[in-house]
mmCIF file of C-alpha atoms in Angstrom:
data_model
loop_
_atom_site.group_PDB
_atom_site.id
_atom_site.type_symbol
_atom_site.label_atom_id
_atom_site.label_comp_id
_atom_site.label_asym_id
_atom_site.label_seq_id
_atom_site.Cartn_x
_atom_site.Cartn_y
_atom_site.Cartn_z
ATOM 1 C CA MET A 20 17.562 2.361 -15.185
ATOM 2 C CA SER A 21 16.583 -0.365 -17.632
ATOM 3 C CA ASN A 22 15.997 0.666 -21.227
ATOM 4 C CA GLU A 23 13.501 -2.189 -21.624
ATOM 5 C CA ALA A 24 10.546 0.074 -20.974
ATOM 6 C CA MET A 25 7.119 0.314 -22.525
ATOM 7 C CA THR A 26 4.247 2.762 -22.519
ATOM 8 C CA LEU A 27 0.900 1.617 -21.147
ATOM 9 C CA ASN A 28 -2.296 3.240 -22.373
ATOM 10 C CA VAL A 29 -5.165 3.848 -19.983
ATOM 11 C CA ILE A 30 -8.102 2.047 -21.572
ATOM 12 C CA ALA A 31 -10.724 2.765 -18.915
ATOM 13 C CA HIS A 32 -11.461 4.112 -15.455
ATOM 14 C CA ILE A 33 -13.465 2.438 -12.722
ATOM 15 C CA HIS A 34 -16.123 4.248 -10.715
ATOM 16 C CA THR A 35 -16.605 2.964 -7.176
ATOM 17 C CA ALA A 36 -17.993 4.123 -3.832
ATOM 18 C CA PHE A 37 -14.501 4.883 -2.465
ATOM 19 C CA PRO A 38 -13.244 8.450 -3.054
ATOM 20 C CA THR A 39 -10.241 7.727 -0.786
ATOM 21 C CA LYS A 40 -8.156 4.635 0.006
ATOM 22 C CA PHE A 41 -9.442 4.201 3.570
ATOM 23 C CA GLY A 42 -12.012 1.433 3.816
ATOM 24 C CA ILE A 43 -11.318 -0.277 0.505
ATOM 25 C CA PRO A 44 -11.314 -4.081 0.945
ATOM 26 C CA ARG A 45 -7.767 -5.426 1.041
ATOM 27 C CA GLN A 46 -8.445 -7.892 -1.777
ATOM 28 C CA SER A 47 -10.973 -8.172 -4.558
ATOM 29 C CA GLY A 48 -14.017 -10.386 -4.229
ATOM 30 C CA LEU A 49 -14.391 -10.047 -0.454
ATOM 31 C CA VAL A 50 -17.587 -7.961 -0.684
ATOM 32 C CA ASP A 51 -19.629 -9.182 -3.636
ATOM 33 C CA SER A 52 -22.319 -6.559 -3.043
ATOM 34 C CA LEU A 53 -19.875 -3.764 -3.890
ATOM 35 C CA LYS A 54 -20.960 -2.540 -7.311
ATOM 36 C CA ALA A 55 -18.762 -0.564 -9.691
ATOM 37 C CA GLU A 56 -18.673 0.549 -13.320
ATOM 38 C CA VAL A 57 -15.760 0.310 -15.747
ATOM 39 C CA VAL A 58 -16.033 3.107 -18.325
ATOM 40 C CA PHE A 59 -13.732 3.011 -21.338
ATOM 41 C CA THR A 60 -11.783 6.037 -22.485
ATOM 42 C CA PRO A 61 -13.010 7.489 -25.817
ATOM 43 C CA GLU A 62 -10.415 5.698 -27.951
ATOM 44 C CA TYR A 63 -11.532 2.279 -26.651
ATOM 45 C CA ARG A 64 -15.316 2.741 -26.650
ATOM 46 C CA ASN A 65 -15.816 0.069 -29.257
ATOM 47 C CA ALA A 66 -18.423 -2.646 -28.785
ATOM 48 C CA ASP A 67 -16.325 -5.067 -30.862
ATOM 49 C CA ALA A 68 -13.591 -4.947 -28.191
ATOM 50 C CA VAL A 69 -15.847 -6.673 -25.642
ATOM 51 C CA ARG A 70 -17.516 -9.116 -28.032
ATOM 52 C CA GLY A 71 -17.760 -12.475 -26.259
ATOM 53 C CA LEU A 72 -16.878 -11.085 -22.826
ATOM 54 C CA GLU A 73 -20.489 -11.470 -21.721
ATOM 55 C CA ASP A 74 -19.991 -15.239 -21.678
ATOM 56 C CA PHE A 75 -17.565 -14.999 -18.736
ATOM 57 C CA SER A 76 -18.711 -14.610 -15.136
ATOM 58 C CA HIS A 77 -15.460 -13.016 -13.885
ATOM 59 C CA ILE A 78 -12.727 -10.838 -15.341
ATOM 60 C CA TRP A 79 -9.251 -9.671 -14.411
ATOM 61 C CA LEU A 80 -8.560 -5.945 -14.145
ATOM 62 C CA VAL A 81 -4.977 -4.731 -14.558
ATOM 63 C CA TRP A 82 -4.753 -1.282 -13.021
ATOM 64 C CA GLN A 83 -2.533 1.417 -11.553
ATOM 65 C CA PHE A 84 -2.051 2.172 -7.874
ATOM 66 C CA SER A 85 -2.620 5.802 -8.826
ATOM 67 C CA GLY A 86 -2.595 6.897 -5.183
ATOM 68 C CA ALA A 87 0.797 5.312 -4.491
ATOM 69 C CA VAL A 88 3.050 6.318 -7.408
ATOM 70 C CA ARG A 89 6.639 6.949 -6.286
ATOM 71 C CA ASP A 90 9.949 7.811 -7.958
ATOM 72 C CA SER A 91 11.840 5.127 -6.048
ATOM 73 C CA TRP A 92 11.209 1.642 -4.712
ATOM 74 C CA SER A 93 12.215 -0.532 -1.778
ATOM 75 C CA PRO A 94 12.974 -4.276 -1.943
ATOM 76 C CA THR A 95 10.985 -4.810 1.276
ATOM 77 C CA VAL A 96 7.640 -3.545 2.532
ATOM 78 C CA ARG A 97 5.622 -3.882 5.740
ATOM 79 C CA PRO A 98 2.297 -5.639 5.096
ATOM 80 C CA PRO A 99 -0.469 -4.078 7.230
ATOM 81 C CA ARG A 100 -1.888 -7.484 8.115
ATOM 82 C CA LEU A 101 1.394 -8.380 9.815
ATOM 83 C CA GLY A 102 1.009 -5.407 12.127
ATOM 84 C CA GLY A 103 3.037 -2.969 10.047
ATOM 85 C CA ASN A 104 6.315 -3.996 11.708
ATOM 86 C CA THR A 105 7.419 -7.128 9.848
ATOM 87 C CA ARG A 106 9.230 -6.634 6.548
ATOM 88 C CA MET A 107 8.665 -8.927 3.584
ATOM 89 C CA GLY A 108 10.032 -8.862 0.051
ATOM 90 C CA VAL A 109 7.958 -6.593 -2.142
ATOM 91 C CA PHE A 110 7.410 -9.393 -4.649
ATOM 92 C CA ALA A 111 6.008 -11.615 -1.878
ATOM 93 C CA THR A 112 3.263 -9.068 -1.172
ATOM 94 C CA ARG A 113 0.516 -7.159 -2.909
ATOM 95 C CA SER A 114 1.716 -3.844 -1.541
ATOM 96 C CA PRO A 115 0.993 -0.793 -3.738
ATOM 97 C CA PHE A 116 4.596 0.373 -3.281
ATOM 98 C CA ARG A 117 6.212 -1.524 -6.152
ATOM 99 C CA PRO A 118 8.757 -0.847 -8.909
ATOM 100 C CA ASN A 119 5.772 -0.628 -11.262
ATOM 101 C CA PRO A 120 2.604 0.393 -9.368
ATOM 102 C CA LEU A 121 0.355 -2.212 -11.001
ATOM 103 C CA GLY A 122 -2.570 -3.959 -9.354
ATOM 104 C CA LEU A 123 -4.459 -7.091 -10.377
ATOM 105 C CA SER A 124 -8.047 -7.766 -9.322
ATOM 106 C CA SER A 125 -10.549 -10.484 -10.129
ATOM 107 C CA VAL A 126 -14.119 -9.173 -10.166
ATOM 108 C CA ARG A 127 -17.536 -10.546 -11.029
ATOM 109 C CA LEU A 128 -18.882 -9.333 -14.380
ATOM 110 C CA GLU A 129 -22.567 -8.690 -13.789
ATOM 111 C CA ALA A 130 -23.491 -7.066 -17.096
ATOM 112 C CA ILE A 131 -22.288 -5.101 -20.097
ATOM 113 C CA GLU A 132 -24.417 -2.048 -20.769
ATOM 114 C CA HIS A 133 -24.181 -0.290 -24.109
ATOM 115 C CA ARG A 134 -24.757 3.409 -23.525
ATOM 116 C CA PRO A 135 -24.905 5.822 -26.462
ATOM 117 C CA GLU A 136 -22.718 8.428 -24.766
ATOM 118 C CA LEU A 137 -20.157 6.029 -23.245
ATOM 119 C CA GLY A 138 -20.125 2.899 -25.380
ATOM 120 C CA PRO A 139 -19.886 -0.436 -23.550
ATOM 121 C CA VAL A 140 -19.835 -0.078 -19.753
ATOM 122 C CA LEU A 141 -18.868 -3.064 -17.593
ATOM 123 C CA ILE A 142 -20.933 -3.512 -14.435
ATOM 124 C CA VAL A 143 -18.791 -5.412 -11.938
ATOM 125 C CA ARG A 144 -18.983 -6.548 -8.320
ATOM 126 C CA GLY A 145 -16.341 -7.100 -5.671
ATOM 127 C CA ALA A 146 -13.800 -4.514 -6.840
ATOM 128 C CA ASP A 147 -11.097 -3.296 -4.437
ATOM 129 C CA LEU A 148 -10.263 -0.077 -6.283
ATOM 130 C CA MET A 149 -10.534 3.613 -5.500
ATOM 131 C CA ASP A 150 -12.919 5.728 -7.543
ATOM 132 C CA GLY A 151 -11.330 6.915 -10.792
ATOM 133 C CA THR A 152 -8.542 4.306 -10.817
ATOM 134 C CA PRO A 153 -7.019 3.919 -14.302
ATOM 135 C CA ILE A 154 -7.410 0.501 -15.932
ATOM 136 C CA TYR A 155 -4.675 -0.736 -18.291
ATOM 137 C CA ASP A 156 -6.131 -4.055 -19.388
ATOM 138 C CA ILE A 157 -9.084 -6.403 -19.015
ATOM 139 C CA LYS A 158 -8.862 -10.170 -19.404
ATOM 140 C CA PRO A 159 -11.368 -12.979 -18.892
ATOM 141 C CA TYR A 160 -11.005 -15.128 -15.786
ATOM 142 C CA ILE A 161 -10.577 -18.749 -16.891
ATOM 143 C CA PRO A 162 -11.378 -21.220 -14.086
ATOM 144 C CA TYR A 163 -9.365 -24.214 -15.304
ATOM 145 C CA ALA A 164 -6.216 -22.121 -15.627
ATOM 146 C CA ASP A 165 -6.647 -19.386 -13.028
ATOM 147 C CA CYS A 166 -7.997 -21.368 -10.068
ATOM 148 C CA HIS A 167 -5.521 -23.330 -7.909
ATOM 149 C CA PRO A 168 -7.361 -24.696 -4.822
ATOM 150 C CA ASP A 169 -4.213 -26.378 -3.459
ATOM 151 C CA ALA A 170 -2.004 -23.289 -3.728
ATOM 152 C CA ALA A 171 0.202 -22.358 -0.742
ATOM 153 C CA ALA A 172 -0.817 -19.091 0.937
ATOM 154 C CA GLY A 173 2.590 -18.021 2.262
ATOM 155 C CA PHE A 174 2.512 -15.586 5.171
ATOM 156 C CA THR A 175 -1.114 -14.699 4.373
ATOM 157 C CA ALA A 176 -2.154 -18.015 5.909
ATOM 158 C CA GLN A 177 -1.415 -16.348 9.261
ATOM 159 C CA THR A 178 -3.721 -13.448 8.520
ATOM 160 C CA GLN A 179 -6.780 -15.116 7.145
ATOM 161 C CA ARG A 180 -9.929 -13.101 6.759
ATOM 162 C CA HIS A 181 -11.721 -12.246 9.971
ATOM 163 C CA THR A 182 -14.941 -10.323 10.341
ATOM 164 C CA LEU A 183 -16.417 -8.023 12.926
ATOM 165 C CA GLN A 184 -19.952 -7.889 14.251
ATOM 166 C CA VAL A 185 -21.481 -4.671 12.904
ATOM 167 C CA ASP A 186 -23.966 -2.749 15.038
ATOM 168 C CA PHE A 187 -25.669 -0.418 12.557
ATOM 169 C CA PRO A 188 -28.574 1.467 14.173
ATOM 170 C CA GLU A 189 -31.550 1.467 11.825
ATOM 171 C CA ALA A 190 -31.973 5.232 11.995
ATOM 172 C CA LEU A 191 -28.422 5.674 10.705
ATOM 173 C CA LEU A 192 -28.713 2.898 8.124
ATOM 174 C CA LEU A 193 -31.686 4.701 6.588
ATOM 175 C CA ARG A 194 -29.381 7.628 5.766
ATOM 176 C CA VAL A 195 -27.454 5.395 3.362
ATOM 177 C CA PRO A 196 -28.865 4.887 -0.152
ATOM 178 C CA GLU A 197 -30.766 1.602 -0.094
ATOM 179 C CA GLU A 198 -28.760 0.034 -2.900
ATOM 180 C CA GLN A 199 -25.499 0.622 -0.990
ATOM 181 C CA ARG A 200 -26.478 -0.582 2.503
ATOM 182 C CA ALA A 201 -25.442 -4.216 2.098
ATOM 183 C CA ALA A 202 -22.127 -3.233 0.520
ATOM 184 C CA LEU A 203 -21.303 -0.737 3.264
ATOM 185 C CA THR A 204 -22.152 -3.249 5.989
ATOM 186 C CA GLY A 205 -19.919 -5.809 4.285
ATOM 187 C CA VAL A 206 -17.032 -3.365 4.069
ATOM 188 C CA LEU A 207 -17.335 -2.462 7.753
ATOM 189 C CA ALA A 208 -17.430 -6.135 8.745
ATOM 190 C CA LEU A 209 -13.984 -6.589 7.163
ATOM 191 C CA ASP A 210 -12.523 -4.065 9.669
ATOM 192 C CA PRO A 211 -11.295 -1.056 7.649
ATOM 193 C CA ARG A 212 -8.844 0.051 10.357
ATOM 194 C CA PRO A 213 -5.072 -0.317 10.044
ATOM 195 C CA SER A 214 -4.214 -3.554 11.870
ATOM 196 C CA TYR A 215 -2.053 -1.752 14.439
ATOM 197 C CA GLN A 216 -4.869 0.486 15.733
ATOM 198 C CA HIS A 217 -6.883 -0.950 18.619
ATOM 199 C CA ASP A 218 -8.104 2.063 20.606
ATOM 200 C CA PRO A 219 -11.768 1.367 21.434
ATOM 201 C CA SER A 220 -12.414 5.051 22.146
ATOM 202 C CA ARG A 221 -11.216 6.270 18.763
ATOM 203 C CA VAL A 222 -13.880 7.373 16.282
ATOM 204 C CA TYR A 223 -12.953 6.543 12.689
ATOM 205 C CA GLY A 224 -14.335 8.284 9.618
ATOM 206 C CA MET A 225 -14.707 6.687 6.205
ATOM 207 C CA GLU A 226 -16.121 8.131 2.996
ATOM 208 C CA PHE A 227 -18.429 5.808 1.111
ATOM 209 C CA GLY A 228 -20.456 6.959 -1.864
ATOM 210 C CA PRO A 229 -22.440 10.073 -0.889
ATOM 211 C CA VAL A 230 -21.961 9.623 2.877
ATOM 212 C CA GLU A 231 -19.283 9.715 5.540
ATOM 213 C CA VAL A 232 -19.441 6.903 8.067
ATOM 214 C CA HIS A 233 -18.235 7.295 11.659
ATOM 215 C CA PHE A 234 -17.631 4.222 13.792
ATOM 216 C CA THR A 235 -15.786 2.748 16.756
ATOM 217 C CA VAL A 236 -14.383 -0.746 17.256
ATOM 218 C CA ASP A 237 -14.192 -2.519 20.596
ATOM 219 C CA GLY A 238 -12.865 -6.049 20.369
ATOM 220 C CA GLU A 239 -14.880 -7.830 17.677
ATOM 221 C CA GLN A 240 -17.710 -5.273 17.732
ATOM 222 C CA LEU A 241 -17.907 -2.359 15.282
ATOM 223 C CA THR A 242 -20.511 0.269 16.114
ATOM 224 C CA VAL A 243 -21.648 2.899 13.629
ATOM 225 C CA THR A 244 -21.993 6.161 15.545
ATOM 226 C CA ASP A 245 -23.006 8.613 12.822
ATOM 227 C CA ILE A 246 -23.734 8.968 9.112
ATOM 228 C CA THR A 247 -23.384 12.376 7.460
ATOM 229 C CA ARG A 248 -23.858 13.476 3.878
ATOM 230 C CA ARG A 249 -20.720 14.517 2.018
#
């Protein structure tokens, strides 16, 4: 065990539509209509700490894979997008099972709201985090330094984003709060299933905001079969 350790303070928590891990987009920014709020912990509810942040369109969130904390680590992991059978080095992946369970997400900063009871609240879009995830740091996204259009994609070039056709019956869509319909449809189009599951008769269930969504997938077609209130 290395003695070069440090303590990280939780500065905020994010509030999203995902009470569980299932259905969360596999990367940030894939569903821009997904709205979330970053609420600072009492010690960091200081408007001066976000002074100037409103001039940036995107920010980096440094956060904890709070649902995947382990006492040990493995040098290799099995990325879901490679079918769950191929092992890659942990540092060549974005797997949550890491020596330090830290995540990094780039999200769109839509607004900063100053609320008397909570201080500054960051309204963001495109987050890939579970509801309540602890945030350790926030940094501005700087295009000239952070964007590398010619970067090599490694093994992820084999698993580029694909989308499904979503059949969402109007009667079921009306059961979803209006402001969340586009986001939910976008999440479903990204295929929330584990990549190794292809049973067209299986009914999947996913919690999203105040509802639970039930759906099937046959080929490239996802069909919503039911929406129930949680």
